[in-house]
């Protein structure tokens, strides 16, 4: 057996170990300080450091703590130097700008030119001398100043030498000159980091500003942007230095995006196929340039080039074809062009570029689906409007039940888009091994991808059938029947898919073909989940759609009850079985509500009828017993009972009846041992609540005449229960009996202006509280104490209000503040008191 020391000895051991840890930490900190000092640069004549501390922080010939005294660095740190240089460069730049803008007019033309030229040449020449003296940071600061001065020189030349020149043209020429100047300067002084990125920045503007100044068409501006982007791409690939490549990369992204957007805008606004040829040529050129750059780009950017090339090619070809078809079919044209990109799996492209083209194809397909899915949502959610007009009569057609918010004539191509994508996904799911072999050079999709393909094919096929019915506007009975049949088909797929997924998973574990079986199991599982979700969503949609006609409502919800109950009995998967069973209970509850409406019952009169389904769930739970589906079914039935209680609230007698019936159902569930702990309390609460409501509905002013005859036998039963089982909780034995009298009497006492009932109730509560404290019974102590406190509060409330009205307004907040201060000052003690009280109550029965 393991020895456990006494508390005092264990405390001493912990103190010694903590002291050793503190000593070890101090030693490690001393060693760290010595290492930090040893790594810092020393002056040439600085004395060498002593031997580092060893052992427990001490070495021979070394005083304690000597290692912690670090020698100060001989010069200022690099960060301080950079700050000083940056501030100096900024001040010089501000001075130069101020001189140019403010003092320019007080000098003649010769003085102006001489001063700016002299200062600029000095700023350009200074870095050469500074680099020879190895003052690189100072040279960078002066190079930045020279950059600003060259810009000021350009401004001065335009203001003095060419004041009548066009601003855009002059800026374009000046950008080209500055780009050449700073490129040459940066190549001559290779150690400077600023000139070459500045040259790349100036390269962005000559072509764009030149085309803009010449009043060129938009397509020419797009070509200027594209050429600039190609130059940026070349610099990003072969440029020297990180700053050059980053600047060129930013320019490539901005100018390339602008060129693509320009070409796309021109393509979308073209009047005909011939008008879309020039924008298409621009976009195709951009696609070729992106693909060529992807051949040489680093690994992280190869796929981006493939994506851009694919999207640009689709926009180019699709723009020409789009201009030749009606507006409804524009999206299918782009979709077909995007699907044509799938042929890249056979093209000799780099792996990353091929993946990028495939991603572009996926993006086009996703965009087409986003365009085609809103009509499907309108079909599924449109019948919500029928809830406000239940059984108003069957509409003229399917569209009449969906509302007029959707322009169905503009979505005629949506079923085609969904059908094409669903067919491709279904083919991929069906011939998955062949697809894997074909795409192996670029991608290697797994079982998850196959499952996603199958699920997508199922969902899109379902949406296609819905749109095929909604777009031409089939008759209302045909639409209801079609949606019901689709729900039945989805249920069949969900049941079969769950069985196949379970079987294949087991096969994957049991035989040698693990990969194939696992893939199949994963795919079928995803299909089953999609079918399950679609079945529930379709059932809700067709249920709403059926509300337009009484006959359709009974037919649809009756069919849904049968279909979902049959699916629950047929499937073996627990989750699917629970979902099907719960859905069947919900549809059955709706069906009983429809029956009440057909009988022309008021809401409170229909409440008892709604308890038929909860009663069935209680019986079904007793039959299922410990089956995992039993609890969800019973909880769903309990929600139906809660709806019945809500409907009965306006009428007190019916509310008492419904509460009593719910109590009977809860008591029936409490007969089973596994439900007894929860259902027993619920039954007791419901019975007591039904009694109170019935007394209130009958305007009983002396509830004790009705509650005491219940309380006495209940307490006798509790005493007998405690004698038989001393460990039984006092809440189980005495709680229901005491609450049956105390709580109704308390409710009446609060509205009773007389003094007799509060006095008697307070005395009874005091006796119960004392008995609970003496016998250590939690139910008696808490119930009696709560009732006593509330009765006392009721009796003292008028005097408290009177005293509060006589006090100054500032006194209650002050007293509250003092109380908070006192509680805060003794917070730990109050916390311990609360824990002690909790422990005392916890030890009571």
CSV table of N, CA, C and O in Angstrom, one decimal, residues 474-581:
chain,number,residue,atom,x,y,z
A,474,UNK,N,-47.2,23.3,-63.7
A,474,UNK,CA,-48.1,22.2,-63.8
A,474,UNK,C,-49.3,22.4,-62.9
A,474,UNK,O,-49.3,23.2,-61.9
A,475,UNK,N,-50.4,21.7,-63.0
A,475,UNK,CA,-51.6,21.8,-62.1
A,475,UNK,C,-51.2,21.5,-60.7
A,475,UNK,O,-50.2,20.8,-60.4
A,476,UNK,N,-52.0,22.1,-59.8
A,476,UNK,CA,-51.7,21.9,-58.3
A,476,UNK,C,-51.7,20.5,-57.9
A,476,UNK,O,-50.8,20.1,-57.2
A,477,UNK,N,-52.7,19.6,-58.2
A,477,UNK,CA,-52.7,18.2,-57.7
A,477,UNK,C,-51.4,17.5,-58.2
A,477,UNK,O,-50.8,16.7,-57.5
A,478,UNK,N,-51.0,17.8,-59.5
A,478,UNK,CA,-49.8,17.1,-60.0
A,478,UNK,C,-48.6,17.5,-59.2
A,478,UNK,O,-47.7,16.7,-58.9
A,479,UNK,N,-48.5,18.8,-58.9
A,479,UNK,CA,-47.3,19.3,-58.1
A,479,UNK,C,-47.3,18.6,-56.7
A,479,UNK,O,-46.2,18.2,-56.2
A,480,UNK,N,-48.5,18.5,-56.0
A,480,UNK,CA,-48.5,17.9,-54.7
A,480,UNK,C,-48.1,16.4,-54.8
A,480,UNK,O,-47.3,15.9,-54.0
A,481,UNK,N,-48.6,15.8,-55.8
A,481,UNK,CA,-48.3,14.3,-56.0
A,481,UNK,C,-46.8,14.2,-56.3
A,481,UNK,O,-46.2,13.3,-55.8
A,482,UNK,N,-46.3,15.0,-57.1
A,482,UNK,CA,-44.9,14.9,-57.5
A,482,UNK,C,-43.9,15.1,-56.3
A,482,UNK,O,-43.0,14.3,-56.1
A,483,UNK,N,-44.2,16.1,-55.5
A,483,UNK,CA,-43.4,16.4,-54.3
A,483,UNK,C,-43.5,15.2,-53.3
A,483,UNK,O,-42.5,14.9,-52.7
A,484,UNK,N,-44.7,14.7,-53.2
A,484,UNK,CA,-44.8,13.5,-52.3
A,484,UNK,C,-44.0,12.3,-52.8
A,484,UNK,O,-43.4,11.6,-52.0
A,485,UNK,N,-44.1,12.1,-54.1
A,485,UNK,CA,-43.3,11.0,-54.6
A,485,UNK,C,-41.8,11.2,-54.5
A,485,UNK,O,-41.1,10.3,-54.2
A,486,UNK,N,-41.4,12.4,-54.7
A,486,UNK,CA,-40.0,12.7,-54.5
A,486,UNK,C,-39.5,12.5,-53.0
A,486,UNK,O,-38.4,12.0,-52.8
A,487,UNK,N,-40.4,12.8,-52.1
A,487,UNK,CA,-40.1,12.5,-50.7
A,487,UNK,C,-40.0,11.0,-50.4
A,487,UNK,O,-39.1,10.6,-49.7
A,488,UNK,N,-40.9,10.3,-51.0
A,488,UNK,CA,-40.8,8.8,-50.9
A,488,UNK,C,-39.5,8.3,-51.5
A,488,UNK,O,-38.9,7.4,-50.9
A,489,UNK,N,-39.1,8.8,-52.7
A,489,UNK,CA,-37.9,8.4,-53.3
A,489,UNK,C,-36.7,8.7,-52.4
A,489,UNK,O,-35.7,7.9,-52.3
A,490,UNK,N,-36.6,9.9,-51.9
A,490,UNK,CA,-35.5,10.3,-51.0
A,490,UNK,C,-35.5,9.4,-49.7
A,490,UNK,O,-34.4,9.0,-49.3
A,491,UNK,N,-36.6,9.1,-49.2
A,491,UNK,CA,-36.7,8.2,-48.0
A,491,UNK,C,-36.1,6.8,-48.4
A,491,UNK,O,-35.3,6.2,-47.6
A,492,UNK,N,-36.4,6.3,-49.6
A,492,UNK,CA,-35.9,5.0,-50.1
A,492,UNK,C,-34.4,5.1,-50.2
A,492,UNK,O,-33.7,4.2,-49.8
A,493,UNK,N,-33.9,6.2,-50.8
A,493,UNK,CA,-32.4,6.3,-50.9
A,493,UNK,C,-31.8,6.4,-49.5
A,493,UNK,O,-30.7,5.8,-49.3
A,494,UNK,N,-32.4,7.1,-48.6
A,494,UNK,CA,-31.8,7.3,-47.3
A,494,UNK,C,-31.8,5.9,-46.6
A,494,UNK,O,-30.7,5.6,-45.9
A,495,UNK,N,-32.8,5.1,-46.7
A,495,UNK,CA,-32.8,3.8,-46.0
A,495,UNK,C,-31.8,2.9,-46.7
A,495,UNK,O,-31.0,2.2,-46.0
A,496,UNK,N,-31.8,2.8,-48.0
A,496,UNK,CA,-30.9,1.9,-48.7
A,496,UNK,C,-29.5,2.4,-48.5
A,496,UNK,O,-28.6,1.6,-48.3
A,497,UNK,N,-29.3,3.7,-48.6
A,497,UNK,CA,-27.9,4.2,-48.4
A,497,UNK,C,-27.3,4.0,-47.0
A,497,UNK,O,-26.2,3.6,-46.9
A,498,UNK,N,-28.2,4.1,-46.0
A,498,UNK,CA,-27.7,3.8,-44.6
A,498,UNK,C,-27.3,2.3,-44.5
A,498,UNK,O,-26.3,1.9,-44.0
A,499,UNK,N,-28.1,1.4,-45.1
A,499,UNK,CA,-27.8,0.0,-45.1
A,499,UNK,C,-26.5,-0.3,-45.9
A,499,UNK,O,-25.6,-1.1,-45.4
A,500,UNK,N,-26.4,0.3,-47.1
A,500,UNK,CA,-25.2,0.0,-47.9
A,500,UNK,C,-23.9,0.6,-47.2
A,500,UNK,O,-22.9,-0.1,-47.2
A,501,UNK,N,-24.1,1.8,-46.6
A,501,UNK,CA,-22.9,2.3,-45.9
A,501,UNK,C,-22.4,1.5,-44.8
A,501,UNK,O,-21.2,1.2,-44.6
A,502,UNK,N,-23.4,0.9,-44.0
A,502,UNK,CA,-23.0,0.0,-42.9
A,502,UNK,C,-22.4,-1.3,-43.4
A,502,UNK,O,-21.3,-1.7,-42.9
A,503,UNK,N,-23.0,-1.8,-44.4
A,503,UNK,CA,-22.4,-3.1,-45.0
A,503,UNK,C,-21.1,-2.9,-45.6
A,503,UNK,O,-20.2,-3.7,-45.4
A,504,UNK,N,-20.8,-1.8,-46.3
A,504,UNK,CA,-19.6,-1.6,-47.0
A,504,UNK,C,-18.5,-1.3,-46.0
A,504,UNK,O,-17.3,-1.7,-46.2
A,505,UNK,N,-18.8,-0.6,-45.0
A,505,UNK,CA,-17.8,-0.3,-43.9
A,505,UNK,C,-17.3,-1.6,-43.3
A,505,UNK,O,-16.2,-1.8,-43.1
A,506,UNK,N,-18.3,-2.5,-43.0
A,506,UNK,CA,-17.9,-3.8,-42.5
A,506,UNK,C,-17.1,-4.6,-43.5
A,506,UNK,O,-16.1,-5.2,-43.1
A,507,UNK,N,-17.4,-4.5,-44.8
A,507,UNK,CA,-16.6,-5.2,-45.8
A,507,UNK,C,-15.2,-4.7,-45.9
A,507,UNK,O,-14.3,-5.4,-46.0
A,508,UNK,N,-15.1,-3.3,-45.8
A,508,UNK,CA,-13.8,-2.7,-45.8
A,508,UNK,C,-12.9,-3.2,-44.7
A,508,UNK,O,-11.7,-3.3,-44.9
A,509,UNK,N,-13.5,-3.5,-43.6
A,509,UNK,CA,-12.7,-4.0,-42.5
A,509,UNK,C,-12.4,-5.5,-42.6
A,509,UNK,O,-11.4,-6.0,-42.0
A,510,UNK,N,-13.3,-6.2,-43.3
A,510,UNK,CA,-13.2,-7.6,-43.2
A,510,UNK,C,-12.5,-8.3,-44.3
A,510,UNK,O,-12.0,-9.4,-44.2
A,511,UNK,N,-12.4,-7.7,-45.5
A,511,UNK,CA,-11.8,-8.3,-46.7
A,511,UNK,C,-10.6,-7.6,-47.1
A,511,UNK,O,-10.2,-6.6,-46.6
A,512,UNK,N,-10.0,-8.0,-48.2
A,512,UNK,CA,-8.8,-7.4,-48.7
A,512,UNK,C,-9.0,-6.2,-49.5
A,512,UNK,O,-8.1,-5.4,-49.6
A,513,UNK,N,-10.2,-6.0,-50.1
A,513,UNK,CA,-10.5,-4.8,-50.9
A,513,UNK,C,-10.9,-3.6,-50.0
A,513,UNK,O,-12.0,-3.1,-50.1
A,514,UNK,N,-10.1,-3.3,-49.1
A,514,UNK,CA,-10.4,-2.3,-48.1
A,514,UNK,C,-10.6,-0.9,-48.7
A,514,UNK,O,-11.6,-0.2,-48.4
A,515,UNK,N,-9.8,-0.5,-49.6
A,515,UNK,CA,-9.9,0.9,-50.2
A,515,UNK,C,-11.2,1.1,-51.0
A,515,UNK,O,-11.9,2.0,-50.8
A,516,UNK,N,-11.4,0.1,-51.9
A,516,UNK,CA,-12.7,0.3,-52.6
A,516,UNK,C,-13.9,0.2,-51.8
A,516,UNK,O,-14.8,1.0,-52.0
A,517,UNK,N,-14.0,-0.7,-50.9
A,517,UNK,CA,-15.2,-0.8,-50.0
A,517,UNK,C,-15.3,0.4,-49.2
A,517,UNK,O,-16.4,0.9,-48.9
A,518,UNK,N,-14.2,0.9,-48.6
A,518,UNK,CA,-14.3,2.0,-47.8
A,518,UNK,C,-14.8,3.2,-48.6
A,518,UNK,O,-15.5,4.1,-48.1
A,519,UNK,N,-14.3,3.4,-49.8
A,519,UNK,CA,-14.7,4.5,-50.6
A,519,UNK,C,-16.2,4.4,-50.9
A,519,UNK,O,-17.0,5.4,-50.8
A,520,UNK,N,-16.7,3.2,-51.2
A,520,UNK,CA,-18.1,3.0,-51.5
A,520,UNK,C,-18.9,3.3,-50.2
A,520,UNK,O,-19.9,4.0,-50.3
A,521,UNK,N,-18.4,2.8,-49.1
A,521,UNK,CA,-19.2,3.1,-47.9
A,521,UNK,C,-19.2,4.6,-47.6
A,521,UNK,O,-20.3,5.1,-47.2
A,522,UNK,N,-18.1,5.3,-47.7
A,522,UNK,CA,-18.1,6.7,-47.4
A,522,UNK,C,-19.0,7.5,-48.4
A,522,UNK,O,-19.8,8.4,-48.0
A,523,UNK,N,-19.0,7.1,-49.7
A,523,UNK,CA,-19.9,7.8,-50.6
A,523,UNK,C,-21.3,7.5,-50.3
A,523,UNK,O,-22.1,8.5,-50.3
A,524,UNK,N,-21.7,6.3,-50.1
A,524,UNK,CA,-23.1,6.0,-49.8
A,524,UNK,C,-23.6,6.6,-48.5
A,524,UNK,O,-24.7,7.0,-48.4
A,525,UNK,N,-22.7,6.8,-47.6
A,525,UNK,CA,-23.1,7.4,-46.3
A,525,UNK,C,-23.4,8.9,-46.6
A,525,UNK,O,-24.4,9.4,-46.1
A,526,UNK,N,-22.6,9.6,-47.4
A,526,UNK,CA,-22.9,11.0,-47.7
A,526,UNK,C,-24.2,11.1,-48.5
A,526,UNK,O,-25.0,12.0,-48.3
A,527,UNK,N,-24.4,10.2,-49.4
A,527,UNK,CA,-25.7,10.2,-50.2
A,527,UNK,C,-26.9,10.0,-49.2
A,527,UNK,O,-27.9,10.6,-49.4
A,528,UNK,N,-26.7,9.1,-48.3
A,528,UNK,CA,-27.8,8.8,-47.3
A,528,UNK,C,-28.1,10.0,-46.5
A,528,UNK,O,-29.3,10.3,-46.2
A,529,UNK,N,-27.1,10.7,-46.0
A,529,UNK,CA,-27.3,11.9,-45.2
A,529,UNK,C,-28.0,13.0,-46.1
A,529,UNK,O,-29.0,13.6,-45.6
A,530,UNK,N,-27.6,13.2,-47.3
A,530,UNK,CA,-28.2,14.1,-48.2
A,530,UNK,C,-29.7,13.8,-48.4
A,530,UNK,O,-30.6,14.6,-48.4
A,531,UNK,N,-29.9,12.5,-48.7
A,531,UNK,CA,-31.3,12.0,-48.9
A,531,UNK,C,-32.1,12.2,-47.6
A,531,UNK,O,-33.3,12.6,-47.7
A,532,UNK,N,-31.6,12.0,-46.5
A,532,UNK,CA,-32.3,12.2,-45.2
A,532,UNK,C,-32.7,13.7,-45.0
A,532,UNK,O,-33.9,14.0,-44.8
A,533,UNK,N,-31.7,14.6,-45.2
A,533,UNK,CA,-32.0,16.0,-45.1
A,533,UNK,C,-33.0,16.4,-46.2
A,533,UNK,O,-34.0,17.2,-45.9
A,534,UNK,N,-32.9,16.0,-47.4
A,534,UNK,CA,-33.8,16.3,-48.4
A,534,UNK,C,-35.2,15.8,-48.2
A,534,UNK,O,-36.2,16.5,-48.5
A,535,UNK,N,-35.3,14.6,-47.6
A,535,UNK,CA,-36.6,14.0,-47.3
A,535,UNK,C,-37.3,14.9,-46.3
A,535,UNK,O,-38.5,15.2,-46.4
A,536,UNK,N,-36.6,15.3,-45.2
A,536,UNK,CA,-37.3,16.1,-44.2
A,536,UNK,C,-37.7,17.5,-44.8
A,536,UNK,O,-38.8,18.0,-44.6
A,537,UNK,N,-36.7,18.1,-45.5
A,537,UNK,CA,-37.0,19.4,-46.1
A,537,UNK,C,-38.2,19.3,-47.1
A,537,UNK,O,-39.1,20.2,-47.1
A,538,UNK,N,-38.1,18.3,-48.0
A,538,UNK,CA,-39.2,18.1,-48.9
A,538,UNK,C,-40.5,17.8,-48.3
A,538,UNK,O,-41.6,18.3,-48.8
A,539,UNK,N,-40.5,17.1,-47.2
A,539,UNK,CA,-41.8,16.8,-46.4
A,539,UNK,C,-42.4,18.1,-45.9
A,539,UNK,O,-43.6,18.4,-46.0
A,540,UNK,N,-41.5,19.0,-45.3
A,540,UNK,CA,-42.0,20.3,-44.8
A,540,UNK,C,-42.6,21.1,-46.0
A,540,UNK,O,-43.7,21.7,-45.9
A,541,UNK,N,-41.9,21.1,-47.1
A,541,UNK,CA,-42.4,21.9,-48.3
A,541,UNK,C,-43.7,21.4,-48.8
A,541,UNK,O,-44.6,22.2,-49.0
A,542,UNK,N,-43.8,20.1,-49.0
A,542,UNK,CA,-45.1,19.6,-49.5
A,542,UNK,C,-46.2,19.7,-48.5
A,542,UNK,O,-47.4,19.8,-48.9
A,543,UNK,N,-45.8,19.6,-47.2
A,543,UNK,CA,-46.8,19.8,-46.2
A,543,UNK,C,-47.4,21.2,-46.2
A,543,UNK,O,-48.6,21.5,-46.1
A,544,UNK,N,-46.5,22.2,-46.4
A,544,UNK,CA,-47.0,23.6,-46.5
A,544,UNK,C,-47.8,23.8,-47.8
A,544,UNK,O,-48.8,24.5,-47.8
A,545,UNK,N,-47.3,23.1,-48.9
A,545,UNK,CA,-48.1,23.3,-50.2
A,545,UNK,C,-49.5,22.7,-50.1
A,545,UNK,O,-50.4,23.2,-50.7
A,546,UNK,N,-49.6,21.6,-49.3
A,546,UNK,CA,-50.9,21.0,-49.2
A,546,UNK,C,-51.9,21.8,-48.4
A,546,UNK,O,-53.1,21.4,-48.3
A,547,UNK,N,-51.5,22.8,-47.6
A,547,UNK,CA,-52.4,23.6,-46.8
A,547,UNK,C,-53.4,24.4,-47.6
A,547,UNK,O,-54.4,24.9,-47.0
A,548,UNK,N,-53.3,24.4,-48.9
A,548,UNK,CA,-54.2,25.2,-49.7
A,548,UNK,C,-55.6,24.5,-49.8
A,548,UNK,O,-56.6,25.1,-50.0
A,549,UNK,N,-55.5,23.1,-49.7
A,549,UNK,CA,-56.8,22.3,-49.8
A,549,UNK,C,-56.9,21.4,-48.7
A,549,UNK,O,-55.9,20.8,-48.2
A,550,UNK,N,-58.1,21.2,-48.2
A,550,UNK,CA,-58.3,20.3,-47.0
A,550,UNK,C,-58.1,18.9,-47.4
A,550,UNK,O,-57.4,18.1,-46.7
A,551,UNK,N,-58.5,18.5,-48.6
A,551,UNK,CA,-58.3,17.1,-49.0
A,551,UNK,C,-56.8,16.8,-49.2
A,551,UNK,O,-56.3,15.7,-48.8
A,552,UNK,N,-56.1,17.8,-49.8
A,552,UNK,CA,-54.7,17.6,-50.0
A,552,UNK,C,-53.9,17.5,-48.7
A,552,UNK,O,-53.0,16.8,-48.6
A,553,UNK,N,-54.4,18.3,-47.7
A,553,UNK,CA,-53.7,18.3,-46.4
A,553,UNK,C,-53.8,16.9,-45.8
A,553,UNK,O,-52.8,16.3,-45.3
A,554,UNK,N,-55.0,16.3,-45.7
A,554,UNK,CA,-55.1,15.0,-45.1
A,554,UNK,C,-54.4,13.9,-45.9
A,554,UNK,O,-53.7,13.0,-45.4
A,555,UNK,N,-54.4,14.0,-47.3
A,555,UNK,CA,-53.7,13.1,-48.1
A,555,UNK,C,-52.2,13.1,-47.9
A,555,UNK,O,-51.5,12.1,-47.7
A,556,UNK,N,-51.7,14.4,-47.9
A,556,UNK,CA,-50.2,14.5,-47.8
A,556,UNK,C,-49.7,14.1,-46.4
A,556,UNK,O,-48.8,13.3,-46.3
A,557,UNK,N,-50.3,14.7,-45.4
A,557,UNK,CA,-49.8,14.4,-44.0
A,557,UNK,C,-50.1,12.9,-43.6
A,557,UNK,O,-49.3,12.3,-42.9
A,558,UNK,N,-51.2,12.3,-44.1
A,558,UNK,CA,-51.3,10.9,-43.9
A,558,UNK,C,-50.3,10.1,-44.6
A,558,UNK,O,-49.7,9.1,-44.0
A,559,UNK,N,-50.0,10.4,-45.8
A,559,UNK,CA,-48.9,9.8,-46.6
A,559,UNK,C,-47.6,9.9,-45.9
A,559,UNK,O,-46.7,9.0,-45.8
A,560,UNK,N,-47.3,11.1,-45.4
A,560,UNK,CA,-46.0,11.4,-44.7
A,560,UNK,C,-45.9,10.6,-43.4
A,560,UNK,O,-44.8,10.0,-43.1
A,561,UNK,N,-47.0,10.4,-42.7
A,561,UNK,CA,-46.9,9.6,-41.5
A,561,UNK,C,-46.6,8.2,-41.8
A,561,UNK,O,-45.7,7.5,-41.2
A,562,UNK,N,-47.3,7.6,-42.9
A,562,UNK,CA,-47.0,6.3,-43.3
A,562,UNK,C,-45.6,6.1,-43.8
A,562,UNK,O,-44.9,5.1,-43.4
A,563,UNK,N,-45.1,7.0,-44.6
A,563,UNK,CA,-43.8,6.9,-45.2
A,563,UNK,C,-42.7,7.0,-44.2
A,563,UNK,O,-41.8,6.1,-44.2
A,564,UNK,N,-42.8,8.0,-43.3
A,564,UNK,CA,-41.7,8.1,-42.3
A,564,UNK,C,-41.8,7.0,-41.3
A,564,UNK,O,-40.7,6.5,-40.8
A,565,UNK,N,-43.0,6.6,-40.9
A,565,UNK,CA,-43.0,5.4,-39.9
A,565,UNK,C,-42.5,4.2,-40.6
A,565,UNK,O,-41.8,3.4,-39.9
A,566,UNK,N,-42.8,4.0,-41.9
A,566,UNK,CA,-42.3,2.8,-42.5
A,566,UNK,C,-40.8,2.8,-42.7
A,566,UNK,O,-40.1,1.8,-42.5
A,567,UNK,N,-40.3,4.0,-43.0
A,567,UNK,CA,-38.8,4.2,-43.1
A,567,UNK,C,-38.1,3.9,-41.7
A,567,UNK,O,-37.1,3.3,-41.6
A,568,UNK,N,-38.8,4.4,-40.6
A,568,UNK,CA,-38.2,4.1,-39.3
A,568,UNK,C,-38.2,2.6,-39.0
A,568,UNK,O,-37.3,2.1,-38.3
A,569,UNK,N,-39.2,1.9,-39.4
A,569,UNK,CA,-39.3,0.4,-39.2
A,569,UNK,C,-38.3,-0.3,-40.1
A,569,UNK,O,-37.8,-1.4,-39.7
A,570,UNK,N,-38.0,0.2,-41.3
A,570,UNK,CA,-37.2,-0.5,-42.2
A,570,UNK,C,-35.7,-0.3,-42.0
A,570,UNK,O,-35.0,-1.3,-42.2
A,571,UNK,N,-35.3,0.9,-41.6
A,571,UNK,CA,-33.9,1.1,-41.5
A,571,UNK,C,-33.3,0.5,-40.2
A,571,UNK,O,-34.0,0.3,-39.2
A,572,UNK,N,-32.0,0.2,-40.2
A,572,UNK,CA,-31.3,-0.3,-39.0
A,572,UNK,C,-30.4,0.7,-38.4
A,572,UNK,O,-30.0,0.5,-37.2
A,573,UNK,N,-30.1,1.8,-39.1
A,573,UNK,CA,-29.2,2.8,-38.5
A,573,UNK,C,-30.0,3.6,-37.4
A,573,UNK,O,-31.1,4.1,-37.7
A,574,UNK,N,-29.4,3.8,-36.3
A,574,UNK,CA,-30.1,4.4,-35.1
A,574,UNK,C,-30.5,5.9,-35.4
A,574,UNK,O,-31.6,6.3,-35.1
A,575,UNK,N,-29.5,6.6,-35.9
A,575,UNK,CA,-29.7,8.1,-36.1
A,575,UNK,C,-30.9,8.3,-37.1
A,575,UNK,O,-31.8,9.0,-36.9
A,576,UNK,N,-30.8,7.6,-38.3
A,576,UNK,CA,-31.8,7.7,-39.3
A,576,UNK,C,-33.2,7.3,-38.7
A,576,UNK,O,-34.2,7.9,-39.0
A,577,UNK,N,-33.2,6.2,-38.0
A,577,UNK,CA,-34.4,5.7,-37.4
A,577,UNK,C,-35.0,6.7,-36.4
A,577,UNK,O,-36.3,6.9,-36.5
A,578,UNK,N,-34.2,7.3,-35.6
A,578,UNK,CA,-34.7,8.3,-34.7
A,578,UNK,C,-35.3,9.5,-35.5
A,578,UNK,O,-36.4,10.0,-35.1
A,579,UNK,N,-34.6,10.0,-36.5
A,579,UNK,CA,-35.1,11.1,-37.3
A,579,UNK,C,-36.4,10.8,-37.9
A,579,UNK,O,-37.4,11.6,-37.9
A,580,UNK,N,-36.5,9.6,-38.5
A,580,UNK,CA,-37.8,9.2,-39.2
A,580,UNK,C,-38.9,9.1,-38.2
A,580,UNK,O,-40.0,9.6,-38.5
A,581,UNK,N,-38.6,8.5,-37.0
A,581,UNK,CA,-39.7,8.4,-36.0
A,581,UNK,C,-40.2,9.7,-35.5
A,581,UNK,O,-41.4,10.0,-35.3
